């Protein structure tokens, strides 16, 4: 960027910050937030944009985890019609930036001191070649287990399980009391979400990183991975017959409605409990997935900004970037989304205990080295690697004839040089 362009952008950022009258523009935003809690979170964003006179245009592509949305985004960009912003995460941000499709947010970032207010692990993912190209809005923790308090009580389960032994003992009791032990939605990304929590619980962050992030053959073919897969298979009989294909939020509804005891899911599930008027610690419980209390799988939702033509559109886009990083927005949005603000040092007094535990554990695990990227939610592998692993895990979950050792050798093949693209 030329010096003049840098100055012009800095001026635009400053104009936004001091609150000069807005030039109204339209922002089209691609996202996949369609469940009850997610829709309420998006509504916060729309309202804030509308306050400044900007028009929000929803580009919603339903489908948990965002796989469908990413496919549609590719088509739109190929047609030369990118949205202003899209919810893109992790290494996928780098792929879009490498195609030169994204706009630099550096002027705004340096004026607003993003480097000082973001955890470094997050800031690094938002940058391409040292420049900001995406804006983070939250930190979701993925390694949670959700429980219906009344179901546990009725089944005679004294407290939410901390280990897999406790988990299976509780699941047996819940089944005997006539409830569904595990509300699982049988979609590939949900199978993968369950799998990564199991690997973390069985092998800890070291195995998780070696096997799922670094794709080390010895870890993928080793004993701890074998035990993880066996354990995953043991969980399946605790799911209900209607599980295959079910959306994640409908599974959460089973827990909310007292039909099921547990769900393994990231804390966007909390958004559903909250939207249904439930209270953590009373109606529902949040505990780290068995064996994972000392670790944390993070999943950061972020918006990448695409290059747009036209000053008004750019102005609205710039305002969106500024807004997303604002303290006020991060509080209001995350109170509904189930996640915690990604900005450091934000007061959490309005947040519930699940969020406070999440914030505490995020800080503690970043010091201890047990903070790991969620592989199932696009924080570590390239989209192609992620898709391959997701398919293998889901095939294993669905096909009882596929043996553990077959899957282990297929997983190990993912580490072949042709599969590793970076
Ligand atoms: C995650 C995403 C969350 C939530 C969830 C279900 O990947 O980060 O924001 O929407 O999928 O779609």
XYZ file of C-alpha atoms and ligand atoms in Angstrom:
434
model
C 0.000 0.000 0.000
C 1.275 3.497 -0.809
C 1.853 6.040 1.961
C -1.090 8.088 0.669
C -3.365 5.064 0.850
C -2.179 4.296 4.369
C -2.914 7.879 5.435
C -6.309 7.800 3.797
C -7.214 4.618 5.646
C -5.932 5.985 8.941
C -8.071 9.063 8.390
C -11.071 6.898 7.682
C -10.446 4.962 10.865
C -10.110 8.140 12.896
C -13.285 9.575 11.397
C -15.120 6.475 12.514
C -13.697 6.586 15.990
C -14.512 10.213 16.716
C -18.044 9.629 15.594
C -18.376 11.903 12.580
C -21.662 11.466 10.740
C -21.656 8.150 9.005
C -21.883 7.740 5.287
C -24.447 4.991 5.028
C -23.443 1.895 3.171
C -24.489 -1.699 2.902
C -22.594 -4.607 4.352
C -23.366 -8.059 3.170
C -22.185 -10.586 5.717
C -21.845 -14.317 5.156
C -22.495 -16.424 8.233
C -24.184 -19.647 9.308
C -25.677 -18.551 12.605
C -29.271 -19.709 12.355
C -30.039 -21.438 15.676
C -31.966 -19.650 18.456
C -28.933 -18.400 20.387
C -26.945 -17.639 17.249
C -29.766 -15.611 15.705
C -29.963 -13.499 18.856
C -26.221 -12.877 18.667
C -26.433 -11.754 15.043
C -29.336 -9.480 15.929
C -26.958 -7.553 18.226
C -24.650 -6.975 15.341
C -27.386 -5.882 12.971
C -28.752 -3.443 15.529
C -25.351 -1.850 16.104
C -24.799 -1.384 12.375
C -28.280 0.074 11.944
C -27.610 2.620 14.714
C -24.989 4.162 12.441
C -27.283 4.116 9.447
C -25.630 1.205 7.700
C -27.733 -1.471 6.086
C -27.046 -5.052 6.991
C -27.651 -7.675 4.346
C -27.772 -11.220 5.616
C -25.993 -13.802 3.526
C -26.978 -16.811 5.575
C -26.034 -20.316 4.586
C -27.439 -22.760 7.139
C -25.357 -25.711 8.303
C -23.531 -26.082 11.608
C -19.779 -25.724 11.561
C -19.947 -23.623 8.379
C -18.996 -26.198 5.743
C -21.928 -25.274 3.491
C -21.211 -21.589 3.938
C -17.606 -22.011 2.826
C -18.671 -23.816 -0.360
C -21.102 -21.036 -1.264
C -18.503 -18.378 -0.476
C -16.082 -19.909 -2.955
C -18.681 -19.676 -5.732
C -19.479 -16.058 -4.972
C -15.850 -14.996 -4.953
C -15.200 -16.875 -8.200
C -18.094 -14.951 -9.740
C -16.371 -11.736 -8.669
C -19.081 -10.893 -6.144
C -17.643 -11.354 -2.679
C -19.633 -10.305 0.373
C -18.198 -7.477 2.496
C -17.369 -9.890 5.282
C -17.512 -13.607 5.956
C -17.140 -15.713 9.069
C -13.885 -17.465 8.181
C -11.533 -19.022 10.682
C -7.989 -20.190 11.254
C -5.857 -21.387 8.335
C -8.724 -20.709 5.899
C -8.065 -16.999 6.496
C -4.551 -17.526 5.163
C -5.845 -19.272 2.050
C -8.160 -16.386 1.176
C -5.466 -13.831 1.914
C -2.976 -15.700 -0.274
C -5.475 -15.388 -3.143
C -5.348 -11.637 -2.588
C -9.089 -11.543 -1.937
C -8.955 -9.817 1.451
C -8.515 -6.206 2.397
C -5.880 -5.019 4.851
C -7.207 -3.800 8.188
C -3.844 -2.572 9.401
C -4.662 1.125 9.647
C -7.638 0.392 11.861
C -5.709 -2.241 13.803
C -2.811 0.030 14.625
C -5.039 2.993 15.464
C -7.233 0.827 17.715
C -4.196 -1.062 19.120
C -5.425 -4.551 18.315
C -1.983 -5.985 19.052
C -2.283 -4.779 22.652
C -5.801 -6.033 23.295
C -5.734 -9.454 21.637
C -4.062 -12.663 22.852
C -1.044 -13.215 20.615
C -2.218 -16.695 19.590
C -5.364 -15.076 18.182
C -3.720 -11.999 16.655
C -1.308 -14.241 14.741
C -4.196 -16.109 13.138
C -5.827 -12.838 12.047
C -2.717 -11.702 10.181
C -1.338 -12.633 6.789
C 2.313 -11.749 6.274
C 2.106 -9.603 9.396
C -0.981 -7.649 8.340
C -4.459 -7.902 9.837
C -6.995 -9.291 7.369
C -9.652 -10.547 9.786
C -11.366 -9.433 12.975
C -11.979 -11.870 15.869
C -15.206 -11.617 17.866
C -14.988 -14.323 20.502
C -13.362 -17.392 21.970
C -15.461 -20.525 22.012
C -14.281 -23.425 24.132
C -15.005 -26.704 22.401
C -14.140 -29.271 25.090
C -17.343 -29.023 27.112
C -19.896 -31.526 28.315
C -23.416 -30.140 28.881
C -25.826 -31.785 31.280
C -29.437 -31.439 32.311
C -29.402 -31.074 36.110
C -32.866 -32.573 36.680
C -32.100 -35.619 34.525
C -28.940 -36.288 36.542
C -30.899 -35.945 39.784
C -33.672 -38.271 38.639
C -31.083 -40.811 37.501
C -29.274 -40.626 40.833
C -26.104 -39.098 39.403
C -24.620 -36.947 42.145
C -22.468 -34.665 40.018
C -21.375 -34.151 36.437
C -18.631 -36.611 35.470
C -14.994 -35.556 35.419
C -13.464 -38.754 34.043
C -14.600 -41.227 31.409
C -15.167 -43.870 34.107
C -17.556 -41.508 35.853
C -19.100 -40.617 32.517
C -19.960 -44.215 31.602
C -21.279 -44.925 35.104
C -23.529 -41.856 34.844
C -24.624 -42.730 31.301
C -25.700 -46.213 32.469
C -27.794 -44.723 35.233
C -29.371 -42.176 32.908
C -30.315 -44.917 30.479
C -31.736 -47.069 33.269
C -33.877 -44.107 34.360
C -35.383 -43.936 30.863
C -33.555 -40.943 29.354
C -31.245 -40.631 26.359
C -27.734 -40.609 27.862
C -25.999 -38.705 25.049
C -27.719 -36.270 22.693
C -25.481 -36.483 19.662
C -26.243 -35.078 16.249
C -24.831 -37.510 13.710
C -23.301 -35.059 11.244
C -19.662 -35.340 10.271
C -18.536 -32.132 11.967
C -20.308 -33.129 15.185
C -18.688 -36.583 15.110
C -15.363 -34.785 14.706
C -16.165 -32.435 17.609
C -16.803 -35.424 19.874
C -13.647 -37.144 18.638
C -11.301 -34.251 19.378
C -12.608 -33.973 22.941
C -12.042 -37.694 23.432
C -8.478 -37.529 22.100
C -7.800 -34.625 24.433
C -9.302 -36.507 27.373
C -7.476 -39.755 26.681
C -4.084 -38.469 25.596
C -3.935 -34.910 26.916
C -2.770 -31.843 24.988
C 0.532 -33.480 24.035
C -1.095 -36.343 22.132
C -3.735 -34.003 20.753
C -1.087 -31.710 19.306
C 1.158 -34.448 17.982
C -1.657 -36.430 16.389
C -4.298 -33.946 15.301
C -2.336 -30.732 14.767
C 1.082 -31.977 13.625
C -0.219 -35.234 12.082
C 2.728 -37.218 13.458
C 2.512 -40.810 12.194
C 3.697 -42.290 15.512
C 0.944 -40.486 17.398
C -1.770 -41.289 14.848
C -0.893 -44.981 14.818
C -0.064 -45.276 18.524
C -1.732 -46.756 21.556
C -3.379 -43.603 22.903
C -5.080 -43.033 19.555
C -6.267 -46.644 19.580
C -7.778 -46.133 23.035
C -9.422 -42.884 21.905
C -11.128 -44.590 18.978
C -12.245 -47.519 21.105
C -13.718 -45.129 23.621
C -15.544 -43.216 20.901
C -17.106 -46.456 19.742
C -18.211 -47.231 23.302
C -20.168 -43.959 23.415
C -22.275 -44.650 20.338
C -24.751 -47.078 21.983
C -25.621 -44.293 24.420
C -27.028 -42.146 21.604
C -30.639 -42.381 20.387
C -31.958 -43.869 17.140
C -32.848 -40.406 15.771
C -29.302 -39.144 16.122
C -28.093 -39.607 12.504
C -28.206 -36.339 10.603
C -29.696 -34.316 13.447
C -28.664 -30.669 13.788
C -26.594 -29.801 16.849
C -29.139 -27.388 18.268
C -31.914 -29.976 18.085
C -29.694 -32.246 20.160
C -29.182 -29.405 22.626
C -32.970 -29.062 22.770
C -33.199 -32.667 23.956
C -30.982 -31.744 26.906
C -32.841 -28.481 27.524
C -36.199 -30.291 27.451
C -35.123 -32.982 29.911
C -35.164 -35.817 27.390
C -31.395 -36.364 27.366
C -28.659 -36.199 29.970
C -25.525 -35.054 28.164
C -24.205 -33.413 25.034
C -20.585 -33.019 23.954
C -20.446 -29.653 22.206
C -18.678 -26.305 22.148
C -20.171 -23.467 24.143
C -22.341 -22.175 21.321
C -24.642 -24.794 22.924
C -24.828 -22.508 25.954
C -26.388 -19.902 23.673
C -29.309 -22.312 23.244
C -29.749 -22.948 26.972
C -29.685 -19.190 27.610
C -32.082 -18.434 24.745
C -34.449 -20.996 26.315
C -34.328 -19.066 29.598
C -32.259 -21.647 31.487
C -29.696 -20.900 34.180
C -26.270 -22.541 34.443
C -25.648 -24.358 37.710
C -29.397 -24.709 38.215
C -31.123 -26.031 35.095
C -28.036 -27.118 33.239
C -24.402 -27.819 34.018
C -21.245 -27.124 32.071
C -18.148 -29.174 32.830
C -15.036 -29.755 30.766
C -15.366 -32.944 28.703
C -14.120 -35.929 30.741
C -10.406 -35.813 31.433
C -9.931 -32.360 29.886
C -10.284 -29.970 32.837
C -6.654 -28.891 32.549
C -6.817 -28.263 28.803
C -8.691 -25.992 26.436
C -9.595 -26.377 22.757
C -10.164 -22.886 21.381
C -12.301 -21.874 18.444
C -12.290 -18.218 17.456
C -15.041 -16.846 15.216
C -13.653 -14.149 13.011
C -14.710 -12.077 10.043
C -12.460 -11.690 7.055
C -13.105 -8.550 5.015
C -13.143 -8.873 1.238
C -11.869 -6.257 -1.197
C -14.774 -4.098 -2.308
C -15.268 -1.404 -4.894
C -16.879 1.892 -3.905
C -16.195 4.265 -1.046
C -19.561 3.817 0.700
C -19.258 0.057 0.770
C -15.697 0.334 2.081
C -16.772 2.785 4.730
C -19.543 0.497 6.000
C -17.109 -2.397 5.950
C -14.552 -0.390 7.950
C -17.195 0.472 10.492
C -18.128 -3.188 10.823
C -14.487 -4.071 11.554
C -14.261 -1.315 14.152
C -17.540 -2.341 15.758
C -16.664 -6.034 15.980
C -13.590 -5.284 18.065
C -15.401 -2.840 20.355
C -15.831 -3.679 24.047
C -19.524 -2.954 24.030
C -20.232 -5.200 21.075
C -18.005 -8.007 22.364
C -19.917 -8.019 25.627
C -23.413 -7.963 24.144
C -22.632 -10.478 21.426
C -20.863 -12.996 23.631
C -23.499 -12.882 26.351
C -25.790 -14.415 23.753
C -23.380 -16.531 21.758
C -22.132 -18.631 24.688
C -18.514 -17.646 24.079
C -16.267 -15.147 25.875
C -14.918 -11.868 24.505
C -11.633 -12.276 22.689
C -10.433 -8.849 23.879
C -8.184 -9.146 26.904
C -9.016 -7.579 30.277
C -12.727 -7.151 29.682
C -14.890 -7.118 32.797
C -16.905 -10.326 33.003
C -19.352 -9.373 35.767
C -22.349 -9.760 33.469
C -21.193 -13.219 32.353
C -22.233 -16.516 33.962
C -20.025 -19.071 35.696
C -19.461 -21.174 32.559
C -17.996 -18.110 30.848
C -15.921 -17.244 33.899
C -14.495 -20.772 34.030
C -13.771 -20.532 30.321
C -11.929 -17.213 30.703
C -9.961 -18.489 33.696
C -9.001 -21.701 31.903
C -8.109 -19.873 28.691
C -5.599 -17.771 30.643
C -4.294 -20.713 32.700
C -3.844 -23.016 29.713
C -2.118 -20.341 27.664
C 0.469 -20.233 30.426
C 0.702 -24.010 30.902
C 0.837 -24.869 27.200
C -2.450 -26.812 27.325
C -4.285 -24.314 25.115
C -4.773 -26.117 21.812
C -6.559 -25.163 18.581
C -9.817 -26.937 17.787
C -9.120 -29.136 14.799
C -12.796 -29.903 14.193
C -13.549 -26.174 14.035
C -10.938 -25.102 11.567
C -8.304 -23.696 13.874
C -5.334 -25.887 12.984
C -5.405 -27.801 9.717
C -5.912 -26.506 6.216
C -9.513 -26.881 5.032
C -8.470 -29.846 2.847
C -6.686 -31.670 5.665
C -9.571 -30.948 8.007
C -12.079 -32.330 5.512
C -10.069 -35.549 5.084
C -9.787 -36.152 8.803
C -13.429 -35.264 9.367
C -14.489 -37.846 6.797
C -12.376 -40.617 8.323
C -13.647 -39.942 11.823
C -17.242 -39.785 10.672
C -16.908 -42.986 8.614
C -15.587 -44.683 11.725
C -18.502 -43.416 13.816
C -21.076 -44.546 11.262
C -19.632 -47.827 10.097
C -19.227 -50.318 12.922
C -17.433 -52.694 10.557
C -14.519 -50.327 10.072
C -11.897 -51.474 12.536
C -9.865 -49.244 14.801
C -6.632 -50.322 13.164
C -8.003 -49.623 9.657
C -8.914 -46.114 10.704
C -5.569 -45.632 12.377
C -3.738 -46.522 9.202
C -5.984 -44.189 7.176
C -5.359 -41.419 9.679
C -1.637 -42.064 9.494
C -1.797 -41.725 5.700
C -2.947 -38.130 6.214
C 0.555 -37.283 7.297
C 1.995 -38.294 3.896
C 3.771 -35.343 2.226
C 1.136 -35.135 -0.542
C -1.535 -34.526 2.115
C 0.456 -32.022 4.122
C 0.220 -28.760 2.323
C 2.266 -26.676 4.730
C -18.686 -23.387 15.076
C -18.713 -21.883 15.099
C -19.703 -21.416 16.096
C -21.042 -22.122 15.958
C -20.946 -23.597 15.594
C -22.230 -24.211 15.082
O -17.732 -23.841 14.153
O -17.444 -21.411 15.451
O -19.834 -20.006 16.004
O -21.828 -21.413 15.088
O -19.942 -23.871 14.683
O -22.523 -23.806 13.790
